[in-house]
Coordinates of C-alpha atoms in Angstrom, one line a residue:
M1 CA -28.4 -105.4 50.8
K2 CA -29.2 -103.8 47.5
R3 CA -31.3 -101.1 49.1
Y4 CA -28.3 -100.2 51.4
L5 CA -26.0 -100.1 48.3
I6 CA -28.3 -97.7 46.4
L7 CA -28.5 -95.4 49.5
L8 CA -24.8 -95.4 49.8
L9 CA -24.4 -94.4 46.1
F10 CA -26.8 -91.5 46.6
T11 CA -24.9 -90.4 49.6
F12 CA -21.6 -90.5 47.8
Q13 CA -23.2 -88.6 44.8
G14 CA -24.4 -85.9 47.2
L15 CA -20.9 -85.6 48.7
M16 CA -19.3 -85.3 45.3
A17 CA -21.8 -82.7 44.0
Q18 CA -20.0 -79.6 42.8
V19 CA -21.0 -76.2 44.1
Q20 CA -21.7 -73.8 41.2
F21 CA -22.0 -70.1 41.8
E22 CA -21.9 -67.8 38.8
A23 CA -23.0 -64.3 37.5
R24 CA -24.8 -63.8 34.2
V25 CA -25.7 -60.5 32.5
S26 CA -28.4 -59.8 29.9
K27 CA -25.8 -58.2 27.6
N28 CA -22.1 -57.3 27.7
T29 CA -22.4 -54.2 25.6
L30 CA -25.2 -51.7 26.1
G31 CA -26.0 -48.0 25.5
L32 CA -25.9 -45.3 28.2
N33 CA -29.7 -45.2 28.1
E34 CA -30.3 -48.9 28.4
R35 CA -30.7 -51.1 31.5
L36 CA -28.7 -54.2 32.4
R37 CA -30.0 -57.3 34.2
I38 CA -27.6 -59.3 36.2
D39 CA -28.4 -62.7 37.9
F40 CA -26.3 -64.4 40.6
I41 CA -27.1 -68.1 40.3
M42 CA -26.2 -70.9 42.7
N43 CA -27.1 -74.6 42.8
V44 CA -26.9 -74.8 46.6
D45 CA -28.7 -72.9 49.3
G46 CA -25.7 -70.7 50.2
D47 CA -25.7 -68.3 53.2
N48 CA -24.5 -64.8 53.7
F49 CA -24.9 -63.6 50.1
D50 CA -22.6 -60.6 49.6
Q51 CA -23.5 -58.5 46.5
P52 CA -20.8 -56.4 44.8
A53 CA -20.9 -52.6 45.0
F54 CA -21.9 -52.1 41.3
E55 CA -19.5 -49.2 40.8
G56 CA -20.4 -47.2 37.6
F57 CA -24.0 -48.3 37.8
K58 CA -27.1 -47.0 39.6
L59 CA -29.2 -49.7 41.2
V60 CA -32.8 -49.4 39.7
A61 CA -34.4 -52.6 41.2
G62 CA -33.4 -55.6 43.3
P63 CA -32.5 -57.8 44.7
S64 CA -35.3 -60.1 43.7
Q65 CA -35.0 -63.7 44.8
Q66 CA -36.1 -66.9 43.0
I67 CA -35.8 -70.5 44.4
S68 CA -36.7 -73.6 42.4
Q69 CA -36.3 -77.2 43.4
S70 CA -37.3 -80.3 41.4
W71 CA -37.1 -84.2 41.4
V72 CA -36.5 -85.9 38.1
N73 CA -36.0 -89.7 37.9
G74 CA -35.0 -89.8 41.5
R75 CA -32.5 -87.0 41.1
S76 CA -33.0 -83.6 42.8
S77 CA -31.9 -80.2 41.5
F78 CA -31.8 -76.9 43.3
Q79 CA -31.4 -73.3 42.1
K80 CA -31.4 -69.9 43.8
I81 CA -31.1 -66.7 41.9
Y82 CA -30.6 -63.1 43.1
S83 CA -31.5 -60.6 40.3
Y84 CA -30.7 -56.9 39.9
I85 CA -31.6 -54.2 37.3
L86 CA -28.8 -51.7 36.8
Q87 CA -28.5 -48.3 35.0
P88 CA -25.1 -47.3 33.7
E89 CA -23.8 -43.9 34.8
K90 CA -20.9 -43.4 32.5
K91 CA -19.4 -44.5 29.2
G92 CA -16.5 -46.9 28.9
T93 CA -15.5 -50.3 30.2
V94 CA -17.0 -51.1 33.7
I95 CA -16.1 -54.1 35.8
I96 CA -18.8 -55.8 38.0
K97 CA -16.8 -57.2 40.9
Q98 CA -17.3 -60.5 42.6
A99 CA -20.2 -61.6 44.7
A100 CA -19.7 -64.2 47.5
I101 CA -21.7 -66.8 49.4
E102 CA -20.9 -69.2 52.3
Y103 CA -21.6 -72.9 52.1
N104 CA -20.5 -75.6 54.5
G105 CA -17.9 -73.3 56.0
Q106 CA -16.3 -72.4 52.6
I107 CA -16.5 -69.1 50.7
Y108 CA -17.5 -69.2 47.0
K109 CA -17.2 -66.2 44.6
T110 CA -18.3 -65.4 41.1
S111 CA -15.9 -64.2 38.4
P112 CA -15.7 -60.5 37.6
I113 CA -17.7 -59.4 34.5
K114 CA -16.6 -56.8 32.0
V115 CA -19.4 -54.6 30.5
T116 CA -18.9 -52.0 27.8
V117 CA -21.1 -48.9 27.9
T118 CA -21.4 -46.9 24.7
N119 CA -23.3 -43.8 23.6
A120 CA -27.0 -43.8 24.1
V121 CA -28.8 -45.8 21.4
A122 CA -32.2 -45.6 19.7
Q123 CA -34.6 -48.3 20.9
E124 CA -37.9 -49.7 20.0
R125 CA -40.3 -49.2 22.8
D126 CA -43.3 -51.2 24.1
P127 CA -46.3 -48.9 24.1
N128 CA -48.0 -51.1 26.7
D129 CA -45.1 -50.5 29.2
P130 CA -45.1 -46.9 30.4
R131 CA -42.2 -47.5 32.7
Q132 CA -39.9 -48.9 30.0
Q133 CA -36.4 -47.5 29.8
G134 CA -35.5 -46.6 26.3
G135 CA -33.9 -43.2 26.4
A136 CA -36.8 -41.1 25.1
G137 CA -40.0 -41.3 23.2
N138 CA -43.8 -41.7 23.6
Y139 CA -45.4 -43.5 26.6
G140 CA -49.0 -43.7 25.5
D141 CA -50.1 -40.1 25.5
Q142 CA -46.9 -39.1 27.4
L143 CA -44.0 -37.6 25.6
L144 CA -40.4 -37.2 26.7
Q145 CA -37.9 -36.3 24.0
L146 CA -34.5 -34.6 24.0
V147 CA -33.7 -33.0 20.6
A148 CA -30.6 -31.3 19.2
E149 CA -31.8 -28.8 16.7
V150 CA -29.0 -27.9 14.2
S151 CA -29.4 -24.7 12.2
K152 CA -27.6 -26.1 9.1
T153 CA -26.2 -29.5 8.2
T154 CA -24.1 -28.5 5.1
P155 CA -22.2 -25.4 6.1
Y156 CA -19.0 -24.0 4.5
L157 CA -15.7 -24.2 6.3
N158 CA -15.8 -21.6 9.1
E159 CA -19.5 -20.8 8.6
P160 CA -21.3 -20.6 11.9
I161 CA -24.0 -23.1 12.8
T162 CA -26.1 -23.3 16.0
V163 CA -27.1 -26.3 18.1
V164 CA -30.1 -25.8 20.4
Y165 CA -30.9 -28.6 22.9
K166 CA -34.6 -28.8 23.7
L167 CA -36.5 -31.2 26.1
Y168 CA -40.0 -31.8 24.9
F169 CA -42.5 -33.3 27.4
N170 CA -46.2 -33.8 27.9
E171 CA -48.3 -35.5 30.6
I172 CA -45.1 -36.1 32.5
G173 CA -43.8 -34.2 35.5
V174 CA -40.1 -33.3 35.3
T175 CA -38.5 -33.0 38.7
G176 CA -34.9 -32.5 37.7
F177 CA -32.0 -33.8 35.6
R178 CA -28.3 -34.4 35.5
E179 CA -25.9 -34.9 32.6
L180 CA -24.7 -38.4 31.9
A181 CA -22.7 -37.5 28.8
K182 CA -21.7 -34.1 27.5
P183 CA -21.6 -33.5 23.8
K184 CA -18.2 -33.3 22.2
Y185 CA -17.4 -31.0 19.2
N186 CA -14.3 -32.5 17.7
D187 CA -12.9 -30.3 14.8
F188 CA -15.3 -27.4 15.7
W189 CA -14.5 -24.1 17.4
N190 CA -17.4 -23.9 19.9
Q191 CA -18.8 -21.6 22.5
N192 CA -21.8 -22.1 24.8
I193 CA -24.4 -19.3 24.9
D194 CA -25.4 -18.6 28.5
I195 CA -28.9 -19.3 29.5
K196 CA -29.7 -17.3 32.7
Q197 CA -32.9 -19.1 33.5
L198 CA -34.8 -22.2 32.2
V199 CA -38.2 -21.2 30.9
M200 CA -41.0 -23.6 30.0
E201 CA -42.7 -22.8 26.8
E202 CA -45.5 -24.3 24.7
G203 CA -44.6 -25.9 21.4
N204 CA -45.3 -28.6 18.9
Y205 CA -43.3 -31.8 18.4
Q206 CA -44.2 -34.0 15.4
G207 CA -47.7 -32.7 15.3
Q208 CA -48.3 -33.1 19.1
R209 CA -48.8 -30.1 21.3
C210 CA -46.5 -30.1 24.3
H211 CA -44.2 -28.1 26.5
Y212 CA -40.5 -27.7 26.0
V213 CA -37.5 -26.2 27.8
V214 CA -34.3 -25.0 26.1
L215 CA -31.5 -26.5 28.1
K216 CA -28.3 -25.6 26.1
K217 CA -27.3 -23.3 23.2
T218 CA -24.0 -23.7 21.4
I219 CA -22.4 -21.8 18.4
L220 CA -20.1 -23.9 16.2
Y221 CA -17.5 -23.0 13.5
P222 CA -16.3 -26.1 11.6
Q223 CA -12.5 -26.2 11.3
K224 CA -12.2 -29.1 8.8
S225 CA -14.1 -30.0 5.7
G226 CA -15.8 -33.4 5.3
R227 CA -18.2 -35.3 7.6
L228 CA -17.9 -34.2 11.2
T229 CA -19.8 -35.8 14.1
I230 CA -21.4 -34.0 17.0
E231 CA -21.5 -36.5 19.9
P232 CA -24.8 -36.9 21.8
L233 CA -26.0 -35.2 24.9
S234 CA -27.5 -37.7 27.4
L235 CA -29.5 -36.8 30.5
D236 CA -30.8 -38.7 33.5
I237 CA -34.2 -37.1 34.2
G238 CA -36.4 -37.5 37.3
V239 CA -40.0 -37.9 36.2
Q240 CA -43.5 -38.3 37.7
L241 CA -45.6 -40.8 35.7
P242 CA -49.4 -41.2 36.2
T243 CA -50.6 -44.8 37.0
N244 CA -53.9 -46.7 36.8
R245 CA -54.1 -46.8 40.5
R246 CA -56.0 -44.3 42.7
D247 CA -55.8 -43.5 46.4
M248 CA -58.7 -43.6 48.9
F249 CA -59.8 -40.1 47.8
G250 CA -60.0 -41.1 44.2
Q251 CA -56.9 -39.2 43.2
M252 CA -54.5 -40.8 40.7
I253 CA -51.3 -42.1 42.2
I254 CA -48.2 -40.7 40.7
A255 CA -45.1 -42.9 40.3
E256 CA -41.6 -41.5 40.6
D257 CA -39.1 -42.8 38.1
N258 CA -35.9 -41.9 36.2
K259 CA -35.6 -41.8 32.4
V260 CA -32.5 -41.5 30.4
V261 CA -32.9 -39.4 27.2
T262 CA -30.4 -38.7 24.5
T263 CA -30.2 -36.6 21.3
G264 CA -28.3 -39.2 19.3
A265 CA -25.2 -38.3 17.3
R266 CA -25.6 -35.7 14.5
T267 CA -23.5 -35.7 11.3
I268 CA -22.5 -32.4 9.7
S269 CA -21.2 -32.3 6.1
V270 CA -18.8 -29.4 5.9
R271 CA -18.1 -28.0 2.4
P272 CA -14.6 -26.7 1.6
L273 CA -14.2 -23.1 0.5
P274 CA -14.0 -22.9 -3.3
E275 CA -10.5 -22.8 -4.9
T276 CA -11.8 -20.8 -7.9
G277 CA -11.1 -17.2 -7.4
K278 CA -9.3 -17.6 -4.1
P279 CA -7.0 -14.5 -3.6
E280 CA -3.4 -14.7 -2.8
G281 CA -2.7 -14.1 0.8
F282 CA -6.2 -15.3 1.9
T283 CA -6.0 -16.1 5.7
G284 CA -9.4 -17.8 6.2
A285 CA -11.8 -14.9 6.9
V286 CA -15.4 -16.0 6.3
G287 CA -18.3 -13.6 6.7
N288 CA -18.9 -9.9 5.9
F289 CA -16.2 -7.3 6.9
N290 CA -15.0 -3.8 6.6
F291 CA -11.2 -3.3 6.5
T292 CA -9.4 -0.1 7.5
V293 CA -5.8 1.1 8.0
T294 CA -5.6 4.2 10.1
P295 CA -2.5 6.2 11.2
S296 CA -2.7 8.2 14.4
R297 CA -0.8 11.1 12.6
T298 CA 1.1 11.6 9.4
T299 CA 3.3 14.5 10.3
L300 CA 6.1 14.0 12.8
K301 CA 8.9 15.8 14.5
S302 CA 12.2 14.2 15.5
G303 CA 11.8 11.7 18.3
E304 CA 8.0 11.3 17.9
G305 CA 6.2 8.2 16.8
L306 CA 2.8 7.1 15.4
D307 CA 0.4 4.3 15.9
L308 CA -0.8 2.4 12.8
I309 CA -4.1 0.6 13.5
V310 CA -5.0 -2.3 11.1
S311 CA -8.6 -3.4 11.8
A312 CA -11.4 -5.5 10.5
A313 CA -15.0 -5.1 11.7
G314 CA -18.2 -7.0 10.9
T315 CA -19.7 -10.5 11.3
G316 CA -17.9 -13.8 10.8
N317 CA -15.2 -15.9 12.3
M318 CA -13.5 -12.9 13.9
K319 CA -11.2 -14.9 16.2
L320 CA -10.2 -17.5 13.6
F321 CA -8.1 -15.5 11.1
T322 CA -5.1 -13.1 11.1
L323 CA -4.9 -9.6 9.8
P324 CA -2.4 -8.6 7.1
K325 CA 0.9 -7.1 8.2
P326 CA 2.0 -3.6 6.9
V327 CA 5.1 -3.2 4.8
V328 CA 7.1 0.0 5.7
P329 CA 10.4 1.6 4.4
N330 CA 13.6 0.7 6.2
A331 CA 13.8 4.3 7.5
L332 CA 10.7 3.6 9.7
E333 CA 11.2 1.3 12.7
M334 CA 8.1 -0.8 13.4
Y335 CA 7.5 -2.8 16.6
D336 CA 5.4 -5.9 17.1
P337 CA 1.7 -5.3 17.2
V338 CA -0.7 -5.2 20.2
H339 CA -3.7 -7.3 19.3
D340 CA -7.2 -6.3 20.5
E341 CA -10.5 -8.0 20.2
K342 CA -13.9 -6.6 20.9
V343 CA -16.1 -9.5 19.8
T344 CA -19.4 -10.7 21.0
T345 CA -20.8 -14.2 20.3
S346 CA -24.5 -14.9 20.0
L347 CA -26.6 -17.6 18.2
S348 CA -26.1 -15.6 14.9
G349 CA -22.3 -15.9 15.3
M350 CA -19.4 -13.7 16.1
S351 CA -19.6 -9.9 15.5
G352 CA -17.5 -7.0 16.5
K353 CA -14.0 -5.7 15.7
I354 CA -10.4 -7.0 15.8
S355 CA -7.3 -4.8 15.4
D356 CA -3.5 -4.8 15.4
K357 CA -1.8 -1.7 16.6
Y358 CA 1.7 -1.1 15.4
T359 CA 4.0 1.5 16.9
I360 CA 6.2 3.2 14.2
I361 CA 9.2 5.5 14.9
P362 CA 11.0 7.3 12.1
Q363 CA 14.8 7.3 12.1
Y364 CA 15.4 10.1 9.5
K365 CA 13.9 13.2 8.1
G366 CA 12.0 12.9 4.9
K367 CA 8.7 11.6 3.3
Y368 CA 8.0 7.9 3.4
A369 CA 5.1 5.9 1.9
I370 CA 3.4 2.9 3.6
K371 CA 2.2 0.7 0.7
P372 CA -1.5 -0.1 0.3
M373 CA -2.7 -3.3 2.2
T374 CA -5.2 -5.9 0.9
F375 CA -7.6 -8.0 3.0
S376 CA -9.7 -10.8 1.4
Y377 CA -12.6 -12.7 2.8
F378 CA -15.2 -15.2 1.6
D379 CA -18.7 -13.7 1.5
L380 CA -21.3 -16.3 2.5
S381 CA -24.2 -14.3 1.1
T382 CA -22.8 -14.3 -2.5
G383 CA -20.6 -17.4 -2.3
T384 CA -17.6 -15.5 -3.7
Y385 CA -14.3 -14.0 -2.5
K386 CA -14.1 -10.2 -1.9
T387 CA -11.0 -8.1 -1.5
I388 CA -10.6 -4.7 0.1
T389 CA -7.5 -2.5 -0.6
S390 CA -6.5 0.3 1.7
R391 CA -5.1 3.6 0.5
E392 CA -1.4 4.5 0.5
I393 CA -0.3 6.5 3.5
M394 CA 2.4 9.2 3.4
I395 CA 4.5 9.9 6.5
D396 CA 6.2 13.3 6.6
V397 CA 9.1 13.6 9.1
L398 CA 9.9 17.3 9.5
D399 CA 13.3 17.3 11.1
G400 CA 16.2 15.0 12.2
P401 CA 19.2 13.5 10.3
T402 CA 18.7 12.7 6.7
L403 CA 19.6 9.4 5.1
A404 CA 22.6 11.2 3.4
E405 CA 24.0 12.2 6.8
A406 CA 23.6 8.6 8.1
N407 CA 25.6 7.2 5.0
P408 CA 29.2 8.6 4.9
S409 CA 29.5 7.9 1.1
T410 CA 26.4 9.9 0.5
A411 CA 27.3 12.6 3.1
A412 CA 30.6 13.4 1.3
K413 CA 28.7 14.6 -1.8
N414 CA 26.6 17.0 0.2
V415 CA 27.8 20.5 1.2
I416 CA 27.5 21.1 5.0
T417 CA 27.4 24.7 6.0
K418 CA 29.5 26.0 8.9
A419 CA 26.4 27.0 10.9
E420 CA 25.2 23.4 10.8
Q421 CA 28.5 21.7 11.5
F422 CA 28.1 21.6 15.3
K423 CA 24.3 21.6 15.3
Y424 CA 23.9 18.3 17.2
I425 CA 26.7 18.9 19.8
K426 CA 25.5 20.0 23.2
S427 CA 26.7 23.5 24.1
K428 CA 26.2 23.1 27.9
T429 CA 27.6 20.3 30.1
T430 CA 26.5 19.1 33.5
L431 CA 29.5 18.2 35.7
A432 CA 29.5 15.7 38.6
S433 CA 32.0 15.3 41.4
I434 CA 34.3 12.2 41.0
A435 CA 34.9 11.9 44.8
K436 CA 32.6 9.3 46.2
D437 CA 32.2 7.8 49.7
D438 CA 33.9 4.4 50.0
F439 CA 31.4 1.5 50.5
Y440 CA 33.9 -0.6 52.5
G441 CA 33.6 0.1 56.2
S442 CA 30.3 2.0 55.9
N443 CA 27.2 1.3 58.0
L444 CA 25.5 -0.2 55.0
Y445 CA 28.5 -2.6 54.5
Y446 CA 28.3 -3.9 58.1
A447 CA 24.5 -4.1 58.0
L448 CA 24.6 -6.3 54.9
L449 CA 27.5 -8.4 56.3
F450 CA 25.7 -9.4 59.5
F451 CA 22.1 -9.5 58.2
P452 CA 22.2 -13.1 57.0
F453 CA 23.4 -14.3 60.4
A454 CA 20.7 -12.3 62.2
I455 CA 17.9 -13.9 60.2
I456 CA 19.1 -17.6 60.6
P457 CA 17.1 -18.1 63.9
I458 CA 14.0 -16.6 62.2
I459 CA 14.3 -18.9 59.3
I460 CA 14.7 -22.0 61.6
L461 CA 11.6 -21.1 63.6
A462 CA 9.6 -20.4 60.5
K463 CA 10.6 -23.7 58.9
K464 CA 9.6 -25.7 62.0
K465 CA 6.3 -23.9 62.1
K466 CA 5.7 -24.7 58.5
E467 CA 6.7 -28.3 58.9
A468 CA 4.2 -28.6 61.9
I469 CA 1.4 -27.1 59.8
D470 CA 2.2 -29.2 56.7
S471 CA 2.3 -32.5 58.8
D472 CA -1.2 -31.8 60.2
V473 CA -3.0 -33.1 57.1
T474 CA -6.4 -33.5 58.8
G475 CA -6.2 -30.0 60.3
N476 CA -5.2 -28.5 57.0
R477 CA -8.2 -30.2 55.3
I478 CA -10.6 -29.0 58.1
R479 CA -9.3 -25.4 57.8
M480 CA -9.6 -25.4 54.1
N481 CA -13.1 -26.8 54.1
N482 CA -14.1 -24.3 56.8
K483 CA -12.7 -21.5 54.7
L484 CA -14.5 -22.8 51.6
A485 CA -17.8 -23.1 53.5
K486 CA -17.6 -19.5 54.7
K487 CA -16.5 -18.3 51.2
Y488 CA -19.4 -20.0 49.4
L489 CA -22.0 -19.0 52.0
S490 CA -20.8 -15.4 51.6
Q491 CA -20.9 -15.8 47.8
A492 CA -24.5 -17.2 48.1
K493 CA -25.5 -14.1 50.0
K494 CA -24.1 -11.9 47.2
Q495 CA -26.1 -13.9 44.6
L496 CA -29.5 -13.6 46.1
N497 CA -30.7 -12.0 42.9
N498 CA -29.1 -14.7 40.7
K499 CA -31.0 -17.9 41.4
E500 CA -28.7 -20.4 39.6
A501 CA -25.4 -18.9 41.0
F502 CA -27.1 -18.7 44.5
Y503 CA -28.0 -22.4 44.7
I504 CA -24.6 -23.5 43.3
A505 CA -22.8 -21.5 46.0
L506 CA -25.2 -22.6 48.7
E507 CA -24.8 -26.3 47.8
K508 CA -20.9 -25.9 47.9
A509 CA -21.1 -24.2 51.3
M510 CA -23.1 -27.0 52.8
H511 CA -20.9 -29.7 51.4
N512 CA -17.7 -28.0 52.6
F513 CA -19.3 -27.6 56.1
L514 CA -19.8 -31.3 56.2
K515 CA -16.3 -32.1 55.0
A516 CA -14.9 -29.9 57.8
K517 CA -17.1 -31.2 60.6
L518 CA -17.2 -34.9 59.7
H519 CA -13.7 -35.3 58.2
I520 CA -15.1 -36.9 55.0
E521 CA -14.3 -36.7 51.3
T522 CA -16.7 -36.0 48.4
S523 CA -16.9 -39.7 47.5
E524 CA -18.4 -40.4 50.9
M525 CA -21.1 -37.8 50.7
S526 CA -24.1 -40.1 50.1
K527 CA -27.4 -39.3 51.8
D528 CA -27.4 -42.4 54.0
N529 CA -23.8 -41.9 55.0
I530 CA -24.4 -38.2 55.9
R531 CA -27.4 -39.1 58.0
E532 CA -25.6 -41.9 59.9
L533 CA -22.5 -39.8 60.6
L534 CA -24.5 -36.8 61.8
L535 CA -26.7 -38.9 64.1
S536 CA -23.6 -40.6 65.5
R537 CA -22.2 -37.2 66.4
N538 CA -25.4 -36.4 68.6
S539 CA -27.1 -34.2 66.0
N540 CA -30.9 -33.7 66.2
P541 CA -32.7 -36.0 63.8
E542 CA -35.0 -33.2 62.6
T543 CA -32.0 -30.9 61.9
V544 CA -30.3 -33.7 60.0
Q545 CA -33.3 -34.3 57.9
N546 CA -33.7 -30.5 57.2
F547 CA -30.0 -30.4 56.1
I548 CA -30.5 -33.4 53.7
N549 CA -33.8 -31.9 52.3
L550 CA -32.1 -28.6 51.6
T551 CA -29.1 -30.1 49.8
E552 CA -31.4 -32.2 47.6
N553 CA -33.5 -29.2 46.8
C554 CA -30.5 -27.1 45.6
E555 CA -30.0 -29.0 42.4
F556 CA -33.6 -28.9 41.2
A557 CA -34.2 -25.3 42.6
R558 CA -31.6 -24.0 40.1
Y559 CA -34.0 -24.8 37.2
A560 CA -37.4 -24.5 38.8
P561 CA -39.2 -21.1 38.9
A562 CA -38.5 -19.3 42.3
S563 CA -39.2 -16.0 43.8
S564 CA -36.7 -13.7 45.6
A565 CA -38.6 -14.5 48.8
S566 CA -38.1 -18.2 48.5
I567 CA -34.4 -17.7 47.8
Q568 CA -34.1 -15.6 50.9
Q569 CA -35.9 -18.2 52.9
D570 CA -33.5 -21.0 51.7
Y571 CA -30.5 -18.8 52.6
D572 CA -31.9 -18.1 56.1
K573 CA -32.7 -21.8 56.5
A574 CA -29.2 -22.8 55.5
V575 CA -27.6 -20.3 58.0
L576 CA -30.0 -21.6 60.8
I577 CA -29.3 -25.3 60.0
I578 CA -25.5 -24.8 59.9
S579 CA -25.6 -22.9 63.2
E580 CA -27.6 -25.7 64.8
L581 CA -25.3 -28.4 63.6
E582 CA -22.3 -26.4 64.7
K583 CA -23.6 -26.5 68.3
Q584 CA -24.8 -30.2 68.1
I585 CA -21.9 -32.0 66.5
V586 CA -19.4 -33.3 69.1

């Protein structure tokens, strides 16, 4: 009897056992260059495990499964774990959605987990683990480091500084990269310097000989004094790492992997311009300049005008200050200026010429003076302010009314000769007939009267046609994607001599071709989805694989060395593949 009672208690305990299914992460806050481990843990052997989509993360490894079962003091315990390794793809707050299992006909789900992804962080790395994710660093004799080289960390306000982003590597094959986080230059005026082609060069990093590639160049002008932060650039880089394993021919086996590298944030301490000796009317010019005020002419006749050009030329923050405005007598009418900039920007900063052109028209006869103008700037080479003063300009108006004639009180004092009394009255008159044709009852009158009624049917037909076109959303999208595919394919042909522009246009052409033919959006354009859709539309598997290989090659080919012959081959291959798919897709 006692034995049956114990058995009954165990059975009742098993029925009352609570199903536990939860998700646990290794950390809730991580850097963009760190990896996250997530475990889905259950205390029963659930069926039909449904993992979440992991939006905002890239799946690095998993799922790996662990099962453990034990008996302690007559009580059994069971645990099954599904584990994943994830790599964040963007900064911000990311939600890992629910996973689900089925047990005894019921569905059990985990709770959503909130994870905060910050800027990439510096990490200590295990030298014994060459595949460790840490952002950048040394892996044995292997080097992979992204560096932001800043020309000056203590500039003056509006003094140019340069940031050059270099990728150093050694004993590691780099197959391509993509940006995870772009640097932000808050409180800086900035401009990127174009790099037409990536070039691999030999260099030295912390005493170690290596190769490097310049990825990005930027010129910055600080617009605020104090401590300013340049946010980091983070890249996801495809690499090839040597392993300790060898193939049957004795060749070392190369492992493909991805590394996230970051420059880290840089702090710039910006010095304010000195207050001692600052001229009145200083507008913020910093650099080295020449200042000129040039009139197009100084002698005028009645009705003529002149152009007064105020310009500054040299090197400095050309686009970040204003030129002084001339002061002219009331007898000269001056119009708003036309601003012109002929400025080039390089790693050394801005250089060129800016100018304001004023149109001035005299109202009266006489001689008038345009006062001297002053222009002040801060000279970086001497650390002092300098002022340039233009010369006085005399304008001589040869004829026209005088100021005395324009002012009756003054004109009464002057003696006007009989010969000059009617000088400004026209002696000849052009007469015009006052008889005009009546508009009412004319042909034009009736044409304008009935024209609105005549175009009403045309408007109705055009409106119905437009409504039919607008309602065809799918057709409009197909037409637009076809148009874009033709446009970018044509653009790629024009850029055969410009590798980067060619591959960008070629990739866009192929993507828009797929959008038009498969009726899909950009978010659906994964490699597996494209293959599945094309094969379901009776496309040749070999043609499908050629299409996917060519699209994958476009991104890396922009940065790898390539000849004009290989570019032409890629273009011919794209035309052939698109033509074949055009015939095969049903």
